[in-house]
Coordinates of C-alpha atoms in Angstrom, one line a residue:
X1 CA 0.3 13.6 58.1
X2 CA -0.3 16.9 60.3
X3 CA -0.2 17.5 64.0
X4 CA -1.9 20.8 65.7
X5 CA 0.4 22.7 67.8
X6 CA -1.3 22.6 71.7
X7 CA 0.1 26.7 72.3
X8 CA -0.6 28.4 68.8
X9 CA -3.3 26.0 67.1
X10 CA -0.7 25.9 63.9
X11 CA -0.7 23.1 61.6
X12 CA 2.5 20.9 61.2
X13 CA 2.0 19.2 58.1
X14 CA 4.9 16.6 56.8
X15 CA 4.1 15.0 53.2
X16 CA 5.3 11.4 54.8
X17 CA 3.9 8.6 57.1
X18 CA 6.0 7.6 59.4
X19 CA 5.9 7.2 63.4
X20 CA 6.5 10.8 65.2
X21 CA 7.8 10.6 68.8
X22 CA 8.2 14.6 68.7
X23 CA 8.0 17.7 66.5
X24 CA 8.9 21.1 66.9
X25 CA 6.0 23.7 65.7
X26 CA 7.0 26.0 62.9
X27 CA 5.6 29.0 64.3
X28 CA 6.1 29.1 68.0
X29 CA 9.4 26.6 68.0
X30 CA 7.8 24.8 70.9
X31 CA 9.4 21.1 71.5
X32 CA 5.8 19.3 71.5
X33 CA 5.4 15.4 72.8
X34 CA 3.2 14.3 69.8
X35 CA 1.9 11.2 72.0
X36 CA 0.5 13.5 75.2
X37 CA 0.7 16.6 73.2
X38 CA 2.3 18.8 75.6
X39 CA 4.7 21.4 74.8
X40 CA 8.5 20.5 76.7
X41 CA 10.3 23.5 75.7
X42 CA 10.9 26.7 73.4
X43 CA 13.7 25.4 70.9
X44 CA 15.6 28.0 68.8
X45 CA 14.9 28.1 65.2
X46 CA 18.0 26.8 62.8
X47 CA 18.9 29.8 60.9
X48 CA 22.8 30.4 60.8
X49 CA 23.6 29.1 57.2
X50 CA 20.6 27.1 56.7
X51 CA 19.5 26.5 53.4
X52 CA 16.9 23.3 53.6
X53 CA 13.5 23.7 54.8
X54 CA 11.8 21.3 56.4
X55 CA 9.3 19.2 53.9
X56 CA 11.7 20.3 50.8
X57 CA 12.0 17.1 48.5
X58 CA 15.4 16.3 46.9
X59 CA 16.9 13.2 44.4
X60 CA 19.3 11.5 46.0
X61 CA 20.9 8.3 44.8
X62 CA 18.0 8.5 42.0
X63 CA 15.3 8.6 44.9
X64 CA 13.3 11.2 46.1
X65 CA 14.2 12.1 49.7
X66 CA 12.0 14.4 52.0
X67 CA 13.7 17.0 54.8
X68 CA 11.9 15.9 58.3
X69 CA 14.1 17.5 60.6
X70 CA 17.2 20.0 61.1
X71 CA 19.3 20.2 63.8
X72 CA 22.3 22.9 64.5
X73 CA 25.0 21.2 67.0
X74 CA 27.3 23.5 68.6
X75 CA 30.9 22.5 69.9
X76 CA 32.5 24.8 72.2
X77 CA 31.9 28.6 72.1
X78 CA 31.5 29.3 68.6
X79 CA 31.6 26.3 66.3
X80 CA 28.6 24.7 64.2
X81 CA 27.2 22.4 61.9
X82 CA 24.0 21.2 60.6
X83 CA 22.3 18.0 60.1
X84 CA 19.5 17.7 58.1
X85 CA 17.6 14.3 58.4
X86 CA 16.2 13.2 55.1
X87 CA 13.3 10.0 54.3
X88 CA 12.1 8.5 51.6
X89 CA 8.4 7.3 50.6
X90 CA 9.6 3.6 51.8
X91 CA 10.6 5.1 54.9
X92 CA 14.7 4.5 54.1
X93 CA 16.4 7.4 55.6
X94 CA 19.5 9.4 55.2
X95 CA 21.4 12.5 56.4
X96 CA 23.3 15.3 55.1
X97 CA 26.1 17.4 57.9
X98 CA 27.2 20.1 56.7
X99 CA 30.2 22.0 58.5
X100 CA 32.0 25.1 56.9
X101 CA 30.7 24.5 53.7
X102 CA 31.3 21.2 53.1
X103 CA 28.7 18.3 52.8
X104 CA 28.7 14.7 53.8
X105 CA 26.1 12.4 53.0
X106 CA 25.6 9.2 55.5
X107 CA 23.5 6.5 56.4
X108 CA 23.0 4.5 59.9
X109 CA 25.0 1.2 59.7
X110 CA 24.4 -2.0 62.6
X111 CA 26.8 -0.9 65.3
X112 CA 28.4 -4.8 65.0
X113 CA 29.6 -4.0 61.8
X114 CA 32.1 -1.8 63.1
X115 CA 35.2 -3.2 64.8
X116 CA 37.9 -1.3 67.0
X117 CA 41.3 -1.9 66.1
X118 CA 42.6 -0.3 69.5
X119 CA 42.4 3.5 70.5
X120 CA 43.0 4.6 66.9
X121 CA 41.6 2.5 64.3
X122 CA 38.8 0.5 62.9
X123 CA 37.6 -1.7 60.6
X124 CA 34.3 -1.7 58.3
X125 CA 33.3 -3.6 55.0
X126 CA 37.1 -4.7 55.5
X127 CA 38.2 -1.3 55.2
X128 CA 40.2 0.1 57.7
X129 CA 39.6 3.5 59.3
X130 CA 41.9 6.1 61.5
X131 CA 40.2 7.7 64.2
X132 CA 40.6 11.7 63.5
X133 CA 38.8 13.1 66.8
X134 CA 36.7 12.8 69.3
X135 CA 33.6 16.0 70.0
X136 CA 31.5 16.7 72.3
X137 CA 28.4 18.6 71.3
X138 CA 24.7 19.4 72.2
X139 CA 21.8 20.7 70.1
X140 CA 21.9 24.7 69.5
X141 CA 18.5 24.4 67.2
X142 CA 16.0 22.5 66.0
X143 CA 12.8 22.1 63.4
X144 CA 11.1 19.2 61.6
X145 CA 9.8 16.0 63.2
X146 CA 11.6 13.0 65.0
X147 CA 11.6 10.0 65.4
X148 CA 13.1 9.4 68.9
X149 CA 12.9 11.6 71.8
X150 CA 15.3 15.0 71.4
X151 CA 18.0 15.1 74.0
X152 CA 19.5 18.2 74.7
X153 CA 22.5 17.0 77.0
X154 CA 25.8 16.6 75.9
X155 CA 26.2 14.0 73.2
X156 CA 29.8 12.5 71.7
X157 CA 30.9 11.9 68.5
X158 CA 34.1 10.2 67.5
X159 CA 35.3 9.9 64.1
X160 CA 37.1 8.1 62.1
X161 CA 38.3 8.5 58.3
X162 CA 39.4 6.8 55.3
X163 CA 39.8 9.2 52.2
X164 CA 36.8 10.7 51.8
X165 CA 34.9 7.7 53.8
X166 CA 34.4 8.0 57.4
X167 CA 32.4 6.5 60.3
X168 CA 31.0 8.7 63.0
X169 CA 30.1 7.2 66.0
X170 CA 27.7 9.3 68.0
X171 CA 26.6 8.8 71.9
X172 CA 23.9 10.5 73.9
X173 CA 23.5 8.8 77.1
X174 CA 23.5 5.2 77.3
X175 CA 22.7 5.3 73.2
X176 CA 25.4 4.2 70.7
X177 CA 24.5 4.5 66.7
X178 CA 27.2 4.4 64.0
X179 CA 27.2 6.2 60.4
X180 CA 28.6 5.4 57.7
X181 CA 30.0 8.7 55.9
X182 CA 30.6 10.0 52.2
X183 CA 32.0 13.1 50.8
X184 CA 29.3 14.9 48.3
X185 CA 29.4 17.8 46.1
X186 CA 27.8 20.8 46.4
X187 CA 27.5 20.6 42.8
X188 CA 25.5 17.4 43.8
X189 CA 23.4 19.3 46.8
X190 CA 22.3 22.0 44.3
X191 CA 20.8 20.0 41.6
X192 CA 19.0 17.1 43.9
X193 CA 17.3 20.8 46.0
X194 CA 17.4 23.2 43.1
X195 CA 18.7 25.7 45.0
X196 CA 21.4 28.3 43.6
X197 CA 23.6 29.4 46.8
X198 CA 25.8 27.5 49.5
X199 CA 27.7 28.1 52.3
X200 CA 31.1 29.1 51.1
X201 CA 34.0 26.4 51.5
X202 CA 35.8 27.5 54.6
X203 CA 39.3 25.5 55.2
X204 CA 39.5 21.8 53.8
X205 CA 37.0 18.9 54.9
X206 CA 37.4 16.2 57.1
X207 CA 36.7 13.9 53.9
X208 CA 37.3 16.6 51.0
X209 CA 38.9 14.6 48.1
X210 CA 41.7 16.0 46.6
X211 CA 40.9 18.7 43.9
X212 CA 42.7 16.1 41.2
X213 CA 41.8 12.1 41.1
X214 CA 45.4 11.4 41.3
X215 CA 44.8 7.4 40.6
X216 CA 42.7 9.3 37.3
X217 CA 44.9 11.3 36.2
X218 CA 47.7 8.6 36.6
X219 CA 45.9 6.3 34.5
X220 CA 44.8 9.3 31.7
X221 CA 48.8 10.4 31.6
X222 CA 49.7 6.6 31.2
X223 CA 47.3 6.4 28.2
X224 CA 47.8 9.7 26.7
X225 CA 51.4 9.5 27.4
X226 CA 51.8 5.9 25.2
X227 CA 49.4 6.9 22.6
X228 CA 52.3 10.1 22.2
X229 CA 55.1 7.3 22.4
X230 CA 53.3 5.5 19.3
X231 CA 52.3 8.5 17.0
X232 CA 55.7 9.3 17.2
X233 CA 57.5 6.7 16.3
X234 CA 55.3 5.9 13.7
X235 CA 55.6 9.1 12.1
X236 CA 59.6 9.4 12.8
X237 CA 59.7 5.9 11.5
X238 CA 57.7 7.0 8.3
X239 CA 59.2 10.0 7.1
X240 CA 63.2 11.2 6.4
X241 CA 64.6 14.5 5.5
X242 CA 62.7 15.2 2.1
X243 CA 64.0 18.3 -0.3
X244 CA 61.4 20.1 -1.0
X245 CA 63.1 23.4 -3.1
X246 CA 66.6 23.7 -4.0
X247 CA 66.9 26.9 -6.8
X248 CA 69.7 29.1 -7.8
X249 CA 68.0 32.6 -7.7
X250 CA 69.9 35.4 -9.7
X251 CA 70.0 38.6 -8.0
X252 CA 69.1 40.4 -11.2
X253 CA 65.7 38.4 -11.5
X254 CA 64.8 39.7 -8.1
X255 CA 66.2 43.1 -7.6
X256 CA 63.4 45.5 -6.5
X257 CA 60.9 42.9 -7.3
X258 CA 59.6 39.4 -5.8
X259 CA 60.0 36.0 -7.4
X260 CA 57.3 33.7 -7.0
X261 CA 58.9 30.1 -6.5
X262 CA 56.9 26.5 -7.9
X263 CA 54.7 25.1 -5.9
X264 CA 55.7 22.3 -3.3
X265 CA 53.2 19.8 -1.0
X266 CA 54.3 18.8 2.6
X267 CA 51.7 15.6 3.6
X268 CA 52.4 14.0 7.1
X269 CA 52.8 15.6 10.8
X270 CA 53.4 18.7 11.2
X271 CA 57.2 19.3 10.9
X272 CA 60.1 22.0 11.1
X273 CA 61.3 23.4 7.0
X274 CA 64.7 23.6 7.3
X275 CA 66.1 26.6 4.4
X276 CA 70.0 26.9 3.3
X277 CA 71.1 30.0 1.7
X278 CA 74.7 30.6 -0.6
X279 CA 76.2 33.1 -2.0
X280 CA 79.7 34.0 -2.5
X281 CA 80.0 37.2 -1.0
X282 CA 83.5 38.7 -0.4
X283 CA 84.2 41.5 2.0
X284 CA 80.3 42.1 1.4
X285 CA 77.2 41.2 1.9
X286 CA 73.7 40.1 0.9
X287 CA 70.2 40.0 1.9
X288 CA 67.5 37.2 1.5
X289 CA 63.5 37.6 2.4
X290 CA 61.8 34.3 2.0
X291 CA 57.8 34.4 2.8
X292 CA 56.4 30.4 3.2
X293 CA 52.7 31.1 1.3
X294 CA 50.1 28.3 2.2
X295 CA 48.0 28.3 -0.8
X296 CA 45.1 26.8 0.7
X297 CA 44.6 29.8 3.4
X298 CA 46.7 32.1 2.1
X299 CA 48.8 32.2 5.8
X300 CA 52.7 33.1 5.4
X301 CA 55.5 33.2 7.2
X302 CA 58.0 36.1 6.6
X303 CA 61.4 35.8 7.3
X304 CA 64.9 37.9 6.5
X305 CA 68.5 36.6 6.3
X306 CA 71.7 38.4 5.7
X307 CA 75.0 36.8 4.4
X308 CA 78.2 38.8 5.1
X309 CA 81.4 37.4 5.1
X310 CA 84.9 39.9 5.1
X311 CA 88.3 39.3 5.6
X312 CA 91.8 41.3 5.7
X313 CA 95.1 42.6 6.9
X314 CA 95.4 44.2 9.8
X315 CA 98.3 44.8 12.4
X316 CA 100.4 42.0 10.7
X317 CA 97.4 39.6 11.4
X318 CA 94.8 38.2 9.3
X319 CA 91.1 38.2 10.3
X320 CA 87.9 37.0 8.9
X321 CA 84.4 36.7 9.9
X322 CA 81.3 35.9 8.6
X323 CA 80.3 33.2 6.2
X324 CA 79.1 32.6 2.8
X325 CA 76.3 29.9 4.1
X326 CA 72.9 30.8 6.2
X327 CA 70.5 28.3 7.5
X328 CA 67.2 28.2 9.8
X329 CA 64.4 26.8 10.3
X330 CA 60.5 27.4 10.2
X331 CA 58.9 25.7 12.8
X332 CA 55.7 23.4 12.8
X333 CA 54.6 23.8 9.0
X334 CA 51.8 21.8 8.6
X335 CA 50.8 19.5 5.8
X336 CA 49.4 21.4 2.6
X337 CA 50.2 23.0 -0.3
X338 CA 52.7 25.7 -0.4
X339 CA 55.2 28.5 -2.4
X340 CA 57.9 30.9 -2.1
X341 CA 57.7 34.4 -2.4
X342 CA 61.5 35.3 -2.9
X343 CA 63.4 38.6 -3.1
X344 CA 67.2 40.1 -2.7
X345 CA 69.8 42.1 -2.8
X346 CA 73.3 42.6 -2.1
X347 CA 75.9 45.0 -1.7
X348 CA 76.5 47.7 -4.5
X349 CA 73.1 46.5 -6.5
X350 CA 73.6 44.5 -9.6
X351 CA 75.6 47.0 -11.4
X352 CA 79.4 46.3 -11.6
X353 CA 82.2 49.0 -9.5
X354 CA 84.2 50.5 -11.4
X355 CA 87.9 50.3 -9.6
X356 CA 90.8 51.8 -10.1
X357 CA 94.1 50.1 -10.6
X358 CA 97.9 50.9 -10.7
X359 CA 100.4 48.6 -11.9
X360 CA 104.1 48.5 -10.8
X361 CA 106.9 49.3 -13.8
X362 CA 108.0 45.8 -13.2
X363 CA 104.8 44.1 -13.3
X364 CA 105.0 42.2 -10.4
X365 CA 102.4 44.2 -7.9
X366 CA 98.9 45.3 -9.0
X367 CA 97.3 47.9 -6.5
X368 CA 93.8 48.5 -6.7
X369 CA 90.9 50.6 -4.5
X370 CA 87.4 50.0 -4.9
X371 CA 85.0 52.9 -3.9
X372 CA 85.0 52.0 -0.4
X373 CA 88.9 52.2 0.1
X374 CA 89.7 49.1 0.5
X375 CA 92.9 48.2 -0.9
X376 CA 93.6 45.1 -2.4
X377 CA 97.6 43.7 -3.7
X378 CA 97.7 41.4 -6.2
X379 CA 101.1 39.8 -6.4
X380 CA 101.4 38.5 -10.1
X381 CA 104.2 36.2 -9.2
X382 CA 102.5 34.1 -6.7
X383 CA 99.1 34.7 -8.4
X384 CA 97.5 35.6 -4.6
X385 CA 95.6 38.5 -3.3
X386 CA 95.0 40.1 -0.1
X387 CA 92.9 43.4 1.3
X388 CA 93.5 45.3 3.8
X389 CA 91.6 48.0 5.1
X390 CA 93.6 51.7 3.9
X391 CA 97.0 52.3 2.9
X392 CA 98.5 52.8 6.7
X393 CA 97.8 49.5 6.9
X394 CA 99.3 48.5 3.9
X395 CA 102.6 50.3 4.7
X396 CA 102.7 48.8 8.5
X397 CA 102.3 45.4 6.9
X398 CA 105.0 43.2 8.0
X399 CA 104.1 39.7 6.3
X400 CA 105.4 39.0 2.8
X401 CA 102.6 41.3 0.9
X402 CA 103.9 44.3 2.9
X403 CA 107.7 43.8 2.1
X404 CA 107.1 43.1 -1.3
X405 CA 105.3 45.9 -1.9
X406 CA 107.6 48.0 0.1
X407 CA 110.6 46.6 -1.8
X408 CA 108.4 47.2 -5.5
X409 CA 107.4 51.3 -4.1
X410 CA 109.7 51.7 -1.9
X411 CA 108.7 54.9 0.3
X412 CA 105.9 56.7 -2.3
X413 CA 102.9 57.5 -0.6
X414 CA 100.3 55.3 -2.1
X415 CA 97.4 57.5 -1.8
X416 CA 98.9 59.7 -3.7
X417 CA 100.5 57.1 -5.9
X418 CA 96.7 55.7 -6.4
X419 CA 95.1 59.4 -7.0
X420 CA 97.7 60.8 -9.0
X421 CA 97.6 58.3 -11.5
X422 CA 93.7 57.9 -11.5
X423 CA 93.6 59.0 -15.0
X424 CA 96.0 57.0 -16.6
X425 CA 94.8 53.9 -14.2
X426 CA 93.5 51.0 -16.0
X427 CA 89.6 50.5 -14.9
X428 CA 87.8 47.4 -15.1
X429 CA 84.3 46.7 -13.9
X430 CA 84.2 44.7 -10.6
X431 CA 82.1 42.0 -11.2
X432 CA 80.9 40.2 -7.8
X433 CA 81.2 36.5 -7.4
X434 CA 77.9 37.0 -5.6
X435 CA 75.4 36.9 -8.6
X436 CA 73.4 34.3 -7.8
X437 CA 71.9 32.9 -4.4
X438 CA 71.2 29.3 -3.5
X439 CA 68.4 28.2 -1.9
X440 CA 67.5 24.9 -0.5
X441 CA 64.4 23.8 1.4
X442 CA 64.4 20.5 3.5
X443 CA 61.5 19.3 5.6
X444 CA 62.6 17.7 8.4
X445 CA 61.6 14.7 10.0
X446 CA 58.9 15.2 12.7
X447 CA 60.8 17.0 16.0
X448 CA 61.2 15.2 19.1
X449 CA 61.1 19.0 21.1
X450 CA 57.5 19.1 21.6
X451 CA 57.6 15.3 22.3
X452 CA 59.8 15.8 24.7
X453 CA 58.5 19.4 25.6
X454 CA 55.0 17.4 26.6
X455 CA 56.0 14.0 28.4
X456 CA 58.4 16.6 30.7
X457 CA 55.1 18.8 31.3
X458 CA 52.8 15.4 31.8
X459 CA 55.7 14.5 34.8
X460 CA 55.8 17.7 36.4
X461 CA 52.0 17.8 36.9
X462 CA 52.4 14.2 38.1
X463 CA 54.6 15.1 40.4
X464 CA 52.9 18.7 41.3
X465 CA 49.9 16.6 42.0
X466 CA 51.5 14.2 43.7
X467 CA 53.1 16.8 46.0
X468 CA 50.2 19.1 46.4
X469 CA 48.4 15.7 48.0
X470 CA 50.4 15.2 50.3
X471 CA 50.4 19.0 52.1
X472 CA 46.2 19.3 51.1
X473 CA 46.4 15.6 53.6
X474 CA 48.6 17.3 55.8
X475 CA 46.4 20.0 56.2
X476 CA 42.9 17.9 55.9
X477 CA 44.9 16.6 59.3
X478 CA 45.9 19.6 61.1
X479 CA 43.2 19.9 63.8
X480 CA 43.3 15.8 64.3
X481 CA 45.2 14.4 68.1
X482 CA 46.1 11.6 65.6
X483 CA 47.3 12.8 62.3
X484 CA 49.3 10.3 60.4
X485 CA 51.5 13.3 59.4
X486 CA 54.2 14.9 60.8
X487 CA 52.7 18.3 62.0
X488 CA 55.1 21.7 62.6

């Protein structure tokens, strides 16, 4: 179908047939009568954020749609939008507005079908619609082919929404038509026109959806959330603490060298290793390095421990700190295959202290100081020992060690009493108690932490959502006379 502009002679071809009360030439924009073929006016070409063309074919709703006509409506001094009228080969039509970047696709609905609930709502399809505003408008620019006669006078529309569903209700004159109205993508707009570039979102739609389905992601976090609930239990239920390595490791087998431990198999969830280390250190201390080998991908996990544990004498009070007992854990070892790789050492080395040792005339008090200067009294009566940290301690003493000893020596300095009789002192190698270290391994049941880690983080994006909703609604709002939100 084609129709010859009267002023410049151009052709207006439109790949459709369908009846054509007016057109608007492409090359001279003049508003031509197609019936008398007079021209009634210059009309300014659309071209402020225009990105159809008139005859440009699109898939919409799997049909092919042709553009016939544009139109740019202004409101006020400085506010647009576009409509693009769209028809298909069966002459079906439909129509994309675009304002500030976002897209609505509608459709012309009987005016009957639409029922006023009072100033504020109404009702379609049984769906119940607030009325958001109410704008006046007139054409800015035009291009394409139309239908009906173009009226350039003022022309009303008043809408009203539902989500992202609305109904516009448009009025030129005496001439009432109603549209029925749904948010679209401009994902969608881009692949049904092929074209790569938009107009930029600019504030939020008066039927943008929500960037999250909330009813969605309800139903998803439901799902996920019980499938989590199940797994769980199932492997809780399934598996108990299970000992996996328990050794005694002598510190002279891995002394300046690494012990490689049998090999163990973990099979089930991931789970934390609980380790326990012992050793009887006494105002000393020892080191453990464990490394956790998977032997299928070589992967470890390195980890250091030290054991200290001293206790004394000191200002008439006892102290102690420390212990002879260790224990962490190695979080979220999977199922496999794995090993030990085990080396330590503790204080001194493996090689025994030599100490020296005095004995009272009477027998009763054995003084001793190891290389370090602690001094320990052994009373031979009682059979009991205690340390303390030097010899001024030792003489301030005032519990029953200190008087005996000050009763047995009286007021000789002990330092000197010690060095003096070095020579004739009776030495004996200082065997630790801490020869040997015991290790044990126990994989633990399947931890409720990241259970608990996750349903806490599936709530809090519920409720995030949830809130974020409400203020994206209360802005979607803002500009309505009749927002159903309280507005500051």
């Amino acid at each position: 179908m084609h129709y010859t502009c009267p002023v410049c002679n151009t052709e207006n071809n439109i790949d459709l047939t369908f009846r054509v009360e007016e057109y608007i030439c492409k090359s001279c924009s003049n508003h031509i009568n197609a019936d008398q073929n007079i021209s009634k006016r210059i009309v300014k070409k659309p071209i402020e954020n225009v990105v159809l063309e008139v005859g440009q074919k699109g898939i919409l709703r799997s049909t092919e749609y042709t553009v016939i006509s544009i139109i740019i409506r202004k409101y006020g001094t400085h506010t647009f939008w576009r409509e693009y009228a769209l028809k298909d080969k069966s002459g079906n039509d439909l129509f994309l507005s675009e304002s500030d970047g976002h897209w609505v696709l509608l459709e012309t609905i009987p005016n009957k079908k639409f029922i006023g609930r009072g100033r504020t709502l109404g009702e379609y399809n049984g769906k119940t619609y607030r009325w958001y505003e109410t704008t006046d408008c007139n054409i800015y620019s035009a291009a394409g082919f139309f239908e009906d006669t173009l009226k350039f006078s003022l022309a009303t529309y008043k809408e009203y929404v539902n989500g992202t569903d609305m109904i516009s209700r448009e009025q030129s004159g005496s001439k009432i038509e109603y549209f029925k109205g749904q948010h679209i993508s401009k994902n969608e707009i881009k692949k049904a026109f092929n074209i790569p570039n938009l107009p930029a979102y600019s504030g939020i739609g008066i039927v943008q959806p929500f960037y999250i389905n909330i009813k969605q992601a309800i139903n998803i976090l439901c799902i996920a959330a019980l499938l989590i609930c199940l797994i769980q239990a199932y492997i809780y239920s399934t598996r108990t603490n299970h000992i996996v390595f328990k050794e005694t490791i002598q510190f002279k087998d891995v002394s300046n060298k690494e012990l490689i431990s049998k090999s163990f198999t973990f099979s089930g969830g991931s789970a934390p290793l609980q380790v326990k280390v012992h050793t009887g250190v006494d105002n000393s201390w020892a080191n453990v390095q464990l490394s956790l080998v998977n032997e299928s991908t070589s992967e470890s996990v390195y980890t250091s421990k030290d054991i200290e544990k001293y206790s004394g004498y000191e200002g008439g009070e006892s102290w102690s700190e420390g212990s002879e007992n260790e224990e962490f854990n190695i979080c979220g070892v999977a199922p496999g295959k794995y090993h030990f790789v085990i080396s330590a050492e503790k204080q001194g080395g493996v090689e025994s202290t030599k100490v020296a040792s005095y004995l009272s005339p009477d027998g009763n008090v054995l003084l001793s100081k190891d290389a370090f200067g602690i001094i320990n009294v052994v009373n031979n009566i009682t059979k009991t020992s205690t340390s303390f940290g030097d010899t001024k301690t030792l003489e301030n003493d005032k519990t029953e060690t200190g008087k005996l000893v000050q009763k047995t020596f009286g007021k000789q300095d002990l330092d000197s009493l010690l060095n003096l009789n070095a020579y004739n002192a009776e030495f004996t190698n200082l065997v630790s108690e801490a020869n040997s270290v015991d290790i044990i391994a126990t994989w633990l049941p399947v931890s409720f932490w990241n259970f608990t880690i996750i349903l806490f983080l599936m709530i809090a994006f519920f409720i995030l959502c949830y809130i974020g909703k409400y203020y994206f609604n209360v802005s979607k709002w803002k500009n309505s006379s009749n927002s159903p939100y309280p507005q500051s």
